[in-house]
Short mmCIF file of C-alpha atoms in Angstrom, two decimals:
data_model
loop_
_atom_site.label_atom_id
_atom_site.label_comp_id
_atom_site.label_asym_id
_atom_site.label_seq_id
_atom_site.Cartn_x
_atom_site.Cartn_y
_atom_site.Cartn_z
CA MET A 1 -53.11 -81.28 -15.79
CA ILE A 2 -54.19 -79.15 -12.80
CA LEU A 3 -55.37 -82.30 -11.05
CA ASP A 4 -52.08 -84.10 -11.76
CA ILE A 5 -49.84 -81.29 -10.52
CA PHE A 6 -51.85 -79.54 -7.79
CA GLY A 7 -54.40 -82.19 -6.82
CA VAL A 8 -57.23 -79.75 -7.62
CA ASP A 9 -60.21 -81.27 -9.42
CA ILE A 10 -61.97 -78.57 -11.46
CA LYS A 11 -64.61 -80.95 -12.84
CA PRO A 12 -67.24 -79.53 -10.43
CA LEU A 13 -67.17 -76.37 -12.56
CA ASP A 14 -68.86 -78.36 -15.35
CA ARG A 15 -71.96 -78.09 -13.15
CA LEU A 16 -71.22 -74.95 -11.13
CA GLY A 17 -70.22 -72.87 -14.14
CA HIS A 18 -66.93 -72.04 -15.83
CA ASP A 19 -65.67 -68.48 -16.18
CA PRO A 20 -66.08 -67.71 -19.90
CA SER A 21 -63.36 -65.04 -19.78
CA VAL A 22 -60.53 -67.56 -19.24
CA ILE A 23 -57.87 -67.52 -21.96
CA ALA A 24 -55.29 -70.32 -21.83
CA PHE A 25 -51.76 -70.26 -23.26
CA GLY A 26 -50.18 -73.69 -23.55
CA TRP A 27 -47.44 -75.86 -24.95
CA TRP A 28 -48.44 -79.27 -26.26
CA ALA A 29 -46.54 -82.47 -27.03
CA GLY A 30 -48.85 -84.19 -29.48
CA GLU A 31 -52.21 -84.40 -27.72
CA ASN A 32 -50.73 -83.83 -24.24
CA LEU A 33 -50.71 -80.40 -22.60
CA VAL A 34 -47.30 -80.04 -20.97
CA ALA A 35 -47.29 -76.39 -19.83
CA ASN A 36 -50.01 -73.83 -19.20
CA VAL A 37 -50.61 -70.23 -18.11
CA SER A 38 -54.19 -68.90 -18.03
CA LEU A 39 -55.62 -65.40 -17.82
CA TYR A 40 -59.07 -64.45 -16.58
CA GLU A 41 -60.82 -61.10 -16.43
CA ARG A 42 -61.03 -59.40 -13.04
CA ARG A 43 -63.53 -56.68 -12.18
CA LEU A 44 -62.15 -54.76 -9.22
CA TRP A 45 -63.06 -51.74 -7.13
CA LEU A 46 -59.85 -49.93 -6.16
CA ALA A 47 -59.76 -46.60 -4.31
CA GLY A 48 -63.32 -45.78 -5.34
CA LYS A 49 -62.95 -46.61 -9.04
CA GLN A 50 -63.95 -49.60 -11.13
CA VAL A 51 -60.87 -51.22 -12.66
CA GLU A 52 -60.74 -53.88 -15.36
CA ALA A 53 -57.75 -56.14 -14.77
CA PHE A 54 -56.50 -59.64 -15.48
CA GLY A 55 -55.72 -62.45 -13.09
CA ILE A 56 -53.23 -65.23 -13.74
CA GLN A 57 -54.09 -68.78 -12.75
CA SER A 58 -53.38 -72.44 -13.60
CA VAL A 59 -49.63 -71.92 -14.00
CA ALA A 60 -48.22 -75.42 -14.41
CA THR A 61 -45.52 -77.37 -16.21
CA ARG A 62 -45.25 -81.15 -16.17
CA PRO A 63 -42.05 -82.34 -14.42
CA ASP A 64 -40.43 -83.80 -17.54
CA TRP A 65 -40.79 -80.47 -19.36
CA ARG A 66 -39.44 -78.11 -16.72
CA ASN A 67 -36.32 -75.93 -17.03
CA VAL A 68 -36.54 -75.68 -20.82
CA GLY A 69 -38.14 -72.22 -20.99
CA LEU A 70 -41.83 -73.10 -21.45
CA PHE A 71 -43.03 -71.26 -18.33
CA GLY A 72 -41.18 -68.09 -19.28
CA ASP A 73 -42.43 -68.20 -22.85
CA LEU A 74 -46.05 -68.62 -21.80
CA MET A 75 -45.83 -65.88 -19.16
CA ARG A 76 -44.49 -63.44 -21.73
CA ARG A 77 -47.25 -64.35 -24.18
CA ALA A 78 -49.96 -64.00 -21.53
CA LEU A 79 -48.61 -60.67 -20.27
CA HIS A 80 -48.32 -59.30 -23.80
CA TYR A 81 -52.00 -60.13 -24.34
CA ALA A 82 -53.03 -58.60 -20.99
CA GLU A 83 -51.05 -55.41 -21.60
CA GLN A 84 -53.17 -54.62 -24.67
CA LYS A 85 -56.28 -54.38 -22.48
CA SER A 86 -55.24 -53.46 -18.92
CA GLU A 87 -52.40 -51.95 -16.93
CA LEU A 88 -53.01 -54.25 -13.95
CA VAL A 89 -52.33 -57.97 -13.67
CA ILE A 90 -52.72 -59.81 -10.37
CA LEU A 91 -51.89 -63.32 -9.19
CA ALA A 92 -51.65 -65.38 -6.01
CA THR A 93 -48.68 -67.64 -5.37
CA GLY A 94 -46.64 -69.38 -2.74
CA THR A 95 -43.49 -68.96 -4.84
CA PRO A 96 -43.12 -65.20 -5.41
CA ASP A 97 -39.52 -65.39 -6.63
CA LEU A 98 -40.74 -67.04 -9.84
CA TYR A 99 -42.66 -63.92 -10.81
CA ARG A 100 -40.43 -61.00 -9.81
CA ARG A 101 -38.53 -61.12 -13.11
CA PHE A 102 -41.83 -60.44 -14.92
CA GLY A 103 -42.38 -57.22 -12.97
CA PHE A 104 -44.63 -58.54 -10.20
CA ARG A 105 -44.31 -57.30 -6.63
CA GLN A 106 -45.83 -58.60 -3.41
CA ILE A 107 -48.58 -56.71 -1.61
CA GLU A 108 -49.37 -56.93 2.08
CA GLU A 109 -52.93 -57.43 3.25
CA VAL A 110 -54.74 -57.04 6.56
CA ARG A 111 -57.17 -59.19 8.53
CA PHE A 112 -59.67 -57.22 10.61
CA VAL A 113 -60.69 -58.49 14.05
CA SER A 114 -63.57 -57.87 16.44
CA ARG A 115 -63.62 -59.09 20.03
CA HIS A 116 -67.20 -60.21 20.08
CA ALA A 117 -69.30 -61.28 23.09
CA SER A 118 -71.32 -64.50 22.80
CA HIS A 119 -74.89 -64.02 21.63
CA ARG A 120 -77.95 -65.79 20.37
CA SER A 121 -78.93 -65.23 16.77
CA THR A 122 -81.68 -62.66 16.31
CA GLY A 123 -82.06 -63.35 12.60
CA GLU A 124 -82.33 -66.32 10.29
CA SER A 125 -79.64 -68.15 8.35
CA ARG A 126 -79.57 -71.33 6.30
CA GLU A 127 -76.57 -73.22 4.99
CA LEU A 128 -76.69 -73.62 1.22
CA SER A 129 -75.64 -76.77 -0.60
CA LEU A 130 -73.87 -76.66 -3.95
CA GLU A 131 -75.45 -80.05 -4.63
CA SER A 132 -78.90 -78.45 -4.63
CA ASP A 133 -80.09 -77.03 -7.94
CA ASP A 134 -82.32 -74.55 -6.11
CA ASP A 135 -79.47 -73.32 -3.91
CA LEU A 136 -77.13 -73.04 -6.88
CA ALA A 137 -79.75 -70.98 -8.74
CA LEU A 138 -80.12 -68.74 -5.67
CA LEU A 139 -76.36 -68.21 -5.56
CA ASN A 140 -76.18 -67.33 -9.24
CA ARG A 141 -79.06 -64.87 -8.92
CA THR A 142 -77.33 -63.22 -5.98
CA PHE A 143 -74.04 -62.98 -7.87
CA ALA A 144 -75.80 -61.43 -10.88
CA ASN A 145 -76.71 -58.38 -8.77
CA ARG A 146 -73.61 -58.31 -6.60
CA ALA A 147 -72.43 -55.03 -5.08
CA PRO A 148 -68.77 -54.49 -4.17
CA THR A 149 -67.97 -55.42 -0.57
CA SER A 150 -65.55 -52.48 -0.47
CA LEU A 151 -64.89 -49.40 -2.57
CA LEU A 152 -61.27 -49.32 -1.39
CA ALA A 153 -60.37 -52.84 -2.51
CA SER A 154 -62.73 -55.61 -3.59
CA ALA A 155 -63.69 -57.74 -6.58
CA CYS A 156 -66.95 -58.49 -8.39
CA ASP A 157 -65.57 -61.39 -10.43
CA HIS A 158 -67.34 -64.33 -12.06
CA PRO A 159 -68.43 -66.77 -9.31
CA ALA A 160 -66.45 -69.77 -10.64
CA LEU A 161 -63.50 -69.54 -8.22
CA PHE A 162 -65.80 -68.66 -5.29
CA MET A 163 -67.88 -71.77 -6.02
CA LEU A 164 -64.87 -74.04 -6.48
CA LYS A 165 -63.26 -72.83 -3.24
CA ALA A 166 -66.46 -73.61 -1.34
CA LYS A 167 -66.83 -76.99 -3.05
CA LEU A 168 -63.27 -78.09 -2.26
CA THR A 169 -63.13 -76.73 1.31
CA PRO A 170 -65.65 -78.57 3.51
CA GLU A 171 -65.15 -76.24 6.49
CA ILE A 172 -66.47 -73.27 4.49
CA LYS A 173 -70.19 -72.66 4.90
CA LEU A 174 -72.28 -70.61 2.49
CA LEU A 175 -75.00 -69.06 4.64
CA HIS A 176 -78.09 -67.48 3.14
CA LEU A 177 -79.37 -64.61 5.29
CA PRO A 178 -82.85 -64.02 3.83
CA ASP A 179 -83.67 -60.98 5.98
CA LEU A 180 -80.57 -59.29 4.54
CA ASP A 181 -80.89 -60.78 1.04
CA ALA A 182 -77.26 -61.86 1.31
CA VAL A 183 -75.01 -64.92 1.08
CA VAL A 184 -72.03 -64.98 3.42
CA ALA A 185 -69.08 -67.38 3.18
CA THR A 186 -67.85 -68.30 6.66
CA LYS A 187 -65.84 -70.81 8.61
CA GLU A 188 -65.32 -71.41 12.32
CA GLU A 189 -62.30 -72.47 14.34
CA ALA A 190 -62.47 -72.90 18.12
CA SER A 191 -64.14 -69.70 19.39
CA SER A 192 -63.56 -67.67 16.20
CA LEU A 193 -65.85 -66.89 13.27
CA PHE A 194 -64.24 -65.95 9.96
CA ILE A 195 -66.24 -63.91 7.45
CA LEU A 196 -64.62 -64.74 4.11
CA ASP A 197 -66.91 -63.02 1.60
CA ILE A 198 -70.31 -61.37 1.24
CA VAL A 199 -72.51 -61.57 -1.85
CA ALA A 200 -75.44 -59.15 -1.85
CA SER A 201 -76.99 -56.34 -3.89
CA ASN A 202 -76.66 -54.12 -0.81
CA ILE A 203 -73.84 -54.91 1.60
CA PRO A 204 -75.24 -55.39 5.13
CA THR A 205 -73.55 -53.97 8.18
CA PHE A 206 -71.15 -56.04 10.24
CA ALA A 207 -73.58 -55.95 13.18
CA ASP A 208 -76.49 -57.21 11.06
CA ILE A 209 -74.44 -60.06 9.60
CA VAL A 210 -73.14 -61.27 12.95
CA SER A 211 -76.61 -60.95 14.50
CA ALA A 212 -78.07 -63.18 11.78
CA ILE A 213 -75.55 -66.00 12.34
CA ASP A 214 -75.93 -68.42 15.25
CA PHE A 215 -72.41 -68.09 16.65
CA ASP A 216 -71.45 -68.37 20.31
CA GLY A 217 -67.74 -67.60 20.11
CA GLU A 218 -65.85 -64.50 21.22
CA ARG A 219 -63.87 -63.42 18.17
CA VAL A 220 -64.78 -62.48 14.59
CA GLU A 221 -62.23 -62.04 11.80
CA VAL A 222 -63.24 -60.25 8.61
CA TRP A 223 -61.16 -61.27 5.61
CA LEU A 224 -62.47 -58.36 3.52
CA THR A 225 -61.81 -54.64 3.40
CA PRO A 226 -64.45 -53.34 5.87
CA ASP A 227 -65.22 -49.79 4.66
CA CYS A 228 -68.78 -50.72 3.60
CA LEU A 229 -69.63 -52.63 6.79
CA SER A 230 -70.31 -49.64 9.10
CA TRP A 231 -67.83 -51.08 11.59
CA GLN A 232 -64.48 -50.30 13.13
CA PRO A 233 -62.30 -53.34 13.94
CA ASP A 234 -60.68 -53.74 17.34
CA GLU A 235 -57.47 -55.11 15.81
CA GLU A 236 -55.71 -55.24 12.45
CA HIS A 237 -53.17 -57.96 11.60
CA THR A 238 -50.97 -57.69 8.50
CA PHE A 239 -50.03 -60.83 6.62
CA ASP A 240 -48.90 -62.11 3.24
CA ASN A 241 -51.77 -63.83 1.48
CA GLY A 242 -49.70 -64.58 -1.59
CA TYR A 243 -50.96 -61.78 -3.81
CA MET A 244 -48.63 -60.12 -6.29
CA VAL A 245 -49.44 -57.29 -8.70
CA ARG A 246 -47.95 -55.88 -11.89
CA GLY A 247 -48.97 -52.33 -12.68
CA PRO A 248 -50.71 -49.61 -10.64
CA PHE A 249 -52.58 -50.84 -7.56
CA ALA A 250 -54.18 -47.83 -5.86
CA PRO A 251 -54.81 -49.28 -2.35
CA GLU A 252 -51.17 -50.36 -1.99
CA GLY A 253 -49.84 -49.38 1.44
CA GLN A 254 -53.33 -49.06 2.96
CA ALA A 255 -55.20 -51.53 5.17
CA PHE A 256 -57.17 -53.76 2.78
CA MET A 257 -57.92 -57.36 1.93
CA LEU A 258 -59.20 -58.98 -1.23
CA SER A 259 -61.44 -62.02 -0.89
CA ASP A 260 -59.72 -65.34 -0.20
CA MET A 261 -62.54 -67.22 -1.95
CA ARG A 262 -60.28 -68.41 -4.74
CA ILE A 263 -58.22 -71.46 -5.67
#
């Protein structure tokens, strides 16, 4: 159904690993799933505290079954379930008006920028392949001991969405930095390097990460809240990354960004 409606093939997760916390709410016509809303557990760090929350994903209704109330019914069922366990529910969407009636509100995020002189790498990095069993095992070991990238706003979720994002987005590189015992998700455009996520038991500094990557551009964007990176950005740019929240969200109104390594 997700493939039919969004063109997203989740079959790679059969090998990469499904998130066991996913709970699906659906309407069926015989053996055909015609509408779906899924919840998954989110483990967040917000304003210095660990928060257990739920995310909403895989919201879809087949065209012939739209406008008959299935989406609204499933959202209410999913939210009722989530409310029994957590005050906070979070989702990402390009159609925010659909969710306002359920109590969701948009939150504004920030991208953090460094004007960075060209350099030669002083460390070592190697691009990982999700087709390699050894590299996949390395990634899973690193995730098992993952530290939060930020205490103000970050997530330590199951790696399924991180893996799927990397699998479906060829321009994203997963770089292993052995001297730092870290995996960094990056992409490059023109003379800019984008740091999308960091997976490590101890979060390295911004300077150490950039020094370990062979990058000869002049600009680095960090798409993470940078309080654990021992670094002050030169610029901050607000933008709407599609996130909406329902319930208390402590960093709201501050300069933060949650990882974009999601589908």
